[in-house]
mmCIF file of C-alpha atoms in Angstrom:
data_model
loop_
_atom_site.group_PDB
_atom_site.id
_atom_site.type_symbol
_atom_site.label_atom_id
_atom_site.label_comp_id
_atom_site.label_asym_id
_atom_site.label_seq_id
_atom_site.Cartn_x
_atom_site.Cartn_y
_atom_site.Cartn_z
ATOM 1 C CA UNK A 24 -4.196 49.511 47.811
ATOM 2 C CA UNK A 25 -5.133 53.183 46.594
ATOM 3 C CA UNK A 26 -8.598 52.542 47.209
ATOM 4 C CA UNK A 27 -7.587 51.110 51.013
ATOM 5 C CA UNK A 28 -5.532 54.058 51.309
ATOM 6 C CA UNK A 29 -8.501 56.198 50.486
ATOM 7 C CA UNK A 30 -11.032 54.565 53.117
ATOM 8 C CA UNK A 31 -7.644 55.023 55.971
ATOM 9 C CA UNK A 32 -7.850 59.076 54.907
ATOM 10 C CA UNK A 33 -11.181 59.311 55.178
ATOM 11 C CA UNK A 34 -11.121 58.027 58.670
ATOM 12 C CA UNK A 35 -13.371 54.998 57.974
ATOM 13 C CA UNK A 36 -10.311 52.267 59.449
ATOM 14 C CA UNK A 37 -7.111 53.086 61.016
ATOM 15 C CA UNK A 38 -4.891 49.967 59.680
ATOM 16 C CA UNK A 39 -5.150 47.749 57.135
ATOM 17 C CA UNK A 40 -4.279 43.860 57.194
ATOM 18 C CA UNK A 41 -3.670 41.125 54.449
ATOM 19 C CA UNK A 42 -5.045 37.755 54.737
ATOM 20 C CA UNK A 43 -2.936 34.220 52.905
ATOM 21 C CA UNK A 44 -0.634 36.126 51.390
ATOM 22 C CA UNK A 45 2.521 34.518 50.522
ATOM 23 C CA UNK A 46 5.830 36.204 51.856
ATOM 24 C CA UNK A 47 7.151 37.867 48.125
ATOM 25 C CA UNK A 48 3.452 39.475 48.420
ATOM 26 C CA UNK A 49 3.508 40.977 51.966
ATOM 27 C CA UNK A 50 6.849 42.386 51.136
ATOM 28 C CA UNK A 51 6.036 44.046 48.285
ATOM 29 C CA UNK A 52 2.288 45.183 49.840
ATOM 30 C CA UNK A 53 4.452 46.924 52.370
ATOM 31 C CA UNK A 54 6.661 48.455 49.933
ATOM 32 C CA UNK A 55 3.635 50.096 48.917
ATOM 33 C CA UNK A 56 1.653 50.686 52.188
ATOM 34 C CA UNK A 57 4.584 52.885 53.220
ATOM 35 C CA UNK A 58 4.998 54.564 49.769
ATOM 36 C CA UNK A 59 1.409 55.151 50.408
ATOM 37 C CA UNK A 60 1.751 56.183 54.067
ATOM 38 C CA UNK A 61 -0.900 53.708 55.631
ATOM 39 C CA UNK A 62 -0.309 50.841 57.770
ATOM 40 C CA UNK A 63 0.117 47.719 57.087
ATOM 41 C CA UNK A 64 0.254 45.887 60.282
ATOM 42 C CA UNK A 65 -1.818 42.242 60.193
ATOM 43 C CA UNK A 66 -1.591 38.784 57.848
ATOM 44 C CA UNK A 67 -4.800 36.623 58.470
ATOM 45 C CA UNK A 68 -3.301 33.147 57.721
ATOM 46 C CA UNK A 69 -4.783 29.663 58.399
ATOM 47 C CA UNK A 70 -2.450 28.076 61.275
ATOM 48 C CA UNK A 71 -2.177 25.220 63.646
ATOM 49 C CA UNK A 72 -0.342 22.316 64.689
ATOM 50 C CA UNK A 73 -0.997 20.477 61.479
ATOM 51 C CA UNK A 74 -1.349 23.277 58.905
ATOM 52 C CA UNK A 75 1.749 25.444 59.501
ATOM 53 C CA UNK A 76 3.013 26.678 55.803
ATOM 54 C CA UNK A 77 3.614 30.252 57.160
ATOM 55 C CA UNK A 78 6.531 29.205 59.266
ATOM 56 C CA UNK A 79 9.230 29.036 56.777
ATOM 57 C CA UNK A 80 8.840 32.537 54.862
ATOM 58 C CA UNK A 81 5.623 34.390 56.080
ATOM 59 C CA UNK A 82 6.760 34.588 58.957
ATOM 60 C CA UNK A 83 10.261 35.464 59.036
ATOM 61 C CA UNK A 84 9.230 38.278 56.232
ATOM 62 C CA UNK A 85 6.858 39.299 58.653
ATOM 63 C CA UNK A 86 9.044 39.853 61.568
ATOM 64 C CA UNK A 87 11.190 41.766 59.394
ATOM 65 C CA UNK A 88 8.443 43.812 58.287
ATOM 66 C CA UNK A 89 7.143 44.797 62.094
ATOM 67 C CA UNK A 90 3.482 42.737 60.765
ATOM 68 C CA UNK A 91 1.748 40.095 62.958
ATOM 69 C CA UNK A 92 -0.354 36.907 62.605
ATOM 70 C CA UNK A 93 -4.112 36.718 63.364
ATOM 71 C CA UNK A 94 -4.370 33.558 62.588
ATOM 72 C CA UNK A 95 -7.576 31.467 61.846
ATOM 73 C CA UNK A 96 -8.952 27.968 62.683
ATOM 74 C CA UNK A 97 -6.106 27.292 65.676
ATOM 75 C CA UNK A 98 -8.025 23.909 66.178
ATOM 76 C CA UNK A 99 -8.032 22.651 62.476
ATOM 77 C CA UNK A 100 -12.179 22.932 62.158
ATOM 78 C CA UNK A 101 -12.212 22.004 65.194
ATOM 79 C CA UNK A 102 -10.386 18.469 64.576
ATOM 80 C CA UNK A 103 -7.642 19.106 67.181
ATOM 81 C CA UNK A 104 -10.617 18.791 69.652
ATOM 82 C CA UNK A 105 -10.049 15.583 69.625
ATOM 83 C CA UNK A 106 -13.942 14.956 69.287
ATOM 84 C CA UNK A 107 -13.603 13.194 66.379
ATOM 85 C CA UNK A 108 -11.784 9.774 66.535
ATOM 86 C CA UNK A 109 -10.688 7.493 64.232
ATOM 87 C CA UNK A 110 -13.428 5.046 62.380
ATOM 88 C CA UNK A 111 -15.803 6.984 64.315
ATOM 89 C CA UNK A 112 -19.008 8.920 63.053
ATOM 90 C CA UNK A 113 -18.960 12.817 63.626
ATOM 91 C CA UNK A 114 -20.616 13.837 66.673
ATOM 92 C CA UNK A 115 -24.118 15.231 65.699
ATOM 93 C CA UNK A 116 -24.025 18.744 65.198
ATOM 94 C CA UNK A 117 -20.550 19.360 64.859
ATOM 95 C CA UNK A 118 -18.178 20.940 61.299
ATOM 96 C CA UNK A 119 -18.231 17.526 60.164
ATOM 97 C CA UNK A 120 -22.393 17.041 60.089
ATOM 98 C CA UNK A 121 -22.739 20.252 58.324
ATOM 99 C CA UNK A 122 -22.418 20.240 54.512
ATOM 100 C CA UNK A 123 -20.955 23.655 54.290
ATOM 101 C CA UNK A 124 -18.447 22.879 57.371
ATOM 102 C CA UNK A 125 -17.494 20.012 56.438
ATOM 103 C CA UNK A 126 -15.800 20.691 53.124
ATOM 104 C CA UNK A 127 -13.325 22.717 55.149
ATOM 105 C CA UNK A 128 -12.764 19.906 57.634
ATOM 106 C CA UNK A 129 -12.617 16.982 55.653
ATOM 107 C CA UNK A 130 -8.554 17.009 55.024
ATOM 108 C CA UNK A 131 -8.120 16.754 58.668
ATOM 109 C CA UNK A 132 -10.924 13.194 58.935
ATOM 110 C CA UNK A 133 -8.381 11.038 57.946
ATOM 111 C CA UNK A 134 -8.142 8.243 60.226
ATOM 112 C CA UNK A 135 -4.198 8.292 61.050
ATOM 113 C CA UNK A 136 -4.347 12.443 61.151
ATOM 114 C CA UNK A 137 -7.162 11.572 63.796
ATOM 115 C CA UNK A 138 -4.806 8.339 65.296
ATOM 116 C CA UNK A 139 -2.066 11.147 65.522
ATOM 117 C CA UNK A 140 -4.536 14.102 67.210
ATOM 118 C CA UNK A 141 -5.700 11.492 69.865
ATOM 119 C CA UNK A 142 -2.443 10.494 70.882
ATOM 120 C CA UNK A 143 -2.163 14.546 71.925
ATOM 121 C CA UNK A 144 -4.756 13.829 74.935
ATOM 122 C CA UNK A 145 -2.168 12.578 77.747
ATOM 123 C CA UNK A 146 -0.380 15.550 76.967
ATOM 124 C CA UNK A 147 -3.284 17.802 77.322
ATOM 125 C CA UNK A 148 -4.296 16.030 80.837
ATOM 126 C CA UNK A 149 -1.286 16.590 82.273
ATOM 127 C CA UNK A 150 -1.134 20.212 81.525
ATOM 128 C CA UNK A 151 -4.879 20.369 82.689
ATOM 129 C CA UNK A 152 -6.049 21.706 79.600
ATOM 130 C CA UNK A 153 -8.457 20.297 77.363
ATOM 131 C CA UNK A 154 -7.636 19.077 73.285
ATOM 132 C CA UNK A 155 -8.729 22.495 72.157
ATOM 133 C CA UNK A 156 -7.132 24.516 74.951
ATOM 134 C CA UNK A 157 -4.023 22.630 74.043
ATOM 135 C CA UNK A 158 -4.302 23.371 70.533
ATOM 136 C CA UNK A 159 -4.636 27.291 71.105
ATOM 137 C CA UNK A 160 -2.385 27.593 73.512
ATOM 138 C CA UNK A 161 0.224 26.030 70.754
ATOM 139 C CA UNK A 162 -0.557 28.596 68.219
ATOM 140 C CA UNK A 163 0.057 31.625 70.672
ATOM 141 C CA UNK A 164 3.644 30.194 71.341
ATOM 142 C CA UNK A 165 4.581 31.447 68.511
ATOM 143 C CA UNK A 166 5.801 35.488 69.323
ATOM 144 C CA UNK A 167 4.597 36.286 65.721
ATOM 145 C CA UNK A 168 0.903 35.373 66.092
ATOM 146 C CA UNK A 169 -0.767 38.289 67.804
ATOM 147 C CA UNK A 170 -4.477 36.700 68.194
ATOM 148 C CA UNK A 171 -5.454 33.812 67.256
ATOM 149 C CA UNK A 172 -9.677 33.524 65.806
ATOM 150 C CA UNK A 173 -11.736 30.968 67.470
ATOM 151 C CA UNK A 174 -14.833 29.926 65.489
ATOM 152 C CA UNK A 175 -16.934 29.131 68.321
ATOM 153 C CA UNK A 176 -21.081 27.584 67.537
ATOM 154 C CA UNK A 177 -21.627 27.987 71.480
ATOM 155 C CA UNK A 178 -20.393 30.767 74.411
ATOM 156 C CA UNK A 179 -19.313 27.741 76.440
ATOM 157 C CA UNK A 180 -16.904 27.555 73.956
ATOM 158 C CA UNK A 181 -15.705 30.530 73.912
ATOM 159 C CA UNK A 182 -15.140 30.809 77.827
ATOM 160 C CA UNK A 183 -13.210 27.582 77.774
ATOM 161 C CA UNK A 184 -10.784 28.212 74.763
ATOM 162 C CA UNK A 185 -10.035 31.508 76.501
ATOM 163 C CA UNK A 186 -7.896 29.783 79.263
ATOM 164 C CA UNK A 187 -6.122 28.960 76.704
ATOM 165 C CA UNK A 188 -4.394 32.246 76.680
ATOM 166 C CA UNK A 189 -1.367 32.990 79.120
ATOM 167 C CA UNK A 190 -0.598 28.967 79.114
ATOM 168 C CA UNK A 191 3.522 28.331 78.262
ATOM 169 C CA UNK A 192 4.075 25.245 76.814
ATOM 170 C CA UNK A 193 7.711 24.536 77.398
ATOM 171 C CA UNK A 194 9.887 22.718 74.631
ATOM 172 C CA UNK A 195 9.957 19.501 75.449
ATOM 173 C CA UNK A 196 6.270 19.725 75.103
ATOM 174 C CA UNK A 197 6.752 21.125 71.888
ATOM 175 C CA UNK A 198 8.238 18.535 70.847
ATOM 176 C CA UNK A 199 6.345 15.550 71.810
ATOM 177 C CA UNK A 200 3.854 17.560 69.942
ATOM 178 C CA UNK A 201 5.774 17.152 66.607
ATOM 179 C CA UNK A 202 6.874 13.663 66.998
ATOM 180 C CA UNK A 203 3.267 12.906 67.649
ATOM 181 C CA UNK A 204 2.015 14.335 64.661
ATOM 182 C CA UNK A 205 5.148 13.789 62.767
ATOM 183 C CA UNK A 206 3.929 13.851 58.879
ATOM 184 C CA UNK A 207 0.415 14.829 59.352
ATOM 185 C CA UNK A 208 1.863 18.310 59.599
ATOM 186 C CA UNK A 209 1.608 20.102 56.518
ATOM 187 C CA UNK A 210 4.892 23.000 56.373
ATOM 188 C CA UNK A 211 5.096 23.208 52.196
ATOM 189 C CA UNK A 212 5.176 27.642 52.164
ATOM 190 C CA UNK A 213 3.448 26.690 48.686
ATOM 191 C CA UNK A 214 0.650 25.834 50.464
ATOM 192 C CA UNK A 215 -0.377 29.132 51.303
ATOM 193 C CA UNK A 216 -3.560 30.271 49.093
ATOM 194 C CA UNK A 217 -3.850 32.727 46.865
ATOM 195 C CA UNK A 218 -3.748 36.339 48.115
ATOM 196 C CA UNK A 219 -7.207 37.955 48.372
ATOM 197 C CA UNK A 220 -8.223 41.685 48.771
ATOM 198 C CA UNK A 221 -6.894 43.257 51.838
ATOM 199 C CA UNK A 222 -8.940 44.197 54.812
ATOM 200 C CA UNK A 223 -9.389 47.712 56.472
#
């Protein structure tokens, strides 16, 4: 944090963010940010509709704290897609096909997580969004999540996942989205990974 504080002084960033921390951490890296007088303003957590451990302490601590979410992989590596289906093959190309990619997909291959994520589509249709569009749109329903980070492989994708932002999914959509996915969603604030080096 000193040597953070140093590179905010010398002018070379303005804020500095933390990224998987767990709750008891961000609390106490703000203790010290404002001891220190730079700020602390950003977590960087994994969250989406399946994989949503900050919920219960991150980010109420947050809140508290004045500190948003920019949260990564909104579509689960890309799973909430709905591209990949159930007893199916991966699409060629895609996370799943690629041996770095998919080690970080893999939890989400399971054939009733997929069941679950294609039972999302007739919600999706009727809101006139696609899977992924869907997907981000849920993540930036929550008023702590400032951004949310796309990992696009095309600009098509990009362009498209971008409508996502503005959409209001009312409650009772909300909810069908939880029944539907019911205990594929992981919530366990335990979950969250081990904190890392924070980022200017």
């Amino acid at each position: 944090m000193l040597a953070f504080a140093d590179v905010v002084r010398a002018g070379k960033a303005l804020y500095i963010g933390v990224s998987e921390w767990r709750a008891e951490e961000i609390r106490a890296a703000a203790a010290l940010s404002a001891e220190l007088r730079i700020p602390l303003i950003s977590n960087q957590p994994q969250y989406n509709m399946l994989w949503r451990v900050i919920e219960a302490e991150v980010v109420p601590a947050c809140e508290d704290l004045g500190i948003s979410q920019i949260v990564w992989s909104p579509i689960a590596q890309g799973a909430l897609s709905g591209k990949y289906t159930p007893g199916g093959n991966p699409p060629e190309g895609s996370r799943a096909t690629d041996t770095r990619g998919a080690t970080f997909i893999a939890r989400w291959l399971d054939d009733d997580v997929l069941q679950r994520i294609q039972q999302l589509r007739p919600i999706a249709e009727e809101l006139g969004l696609t899977m992924a569009q869907l997907a981000v749109a849920w993540v930036l329903q929550n008023d702590n999540v400032a951004s949310a980070i796309v990992g696009a492989s095309r600009p098509e994708q990009v362009a498209e996942n971008v409508k996502a932002s503005g959409v209001r999914l009312e409650s009772d959509v909300l909810k069908a989205i939880d029944e539907i996915l019911g205990d594929a969603i992981e919530r366990d604030p335990k979950r969250t990974e081990s904190p890392r080096s924070p980022r200017p």
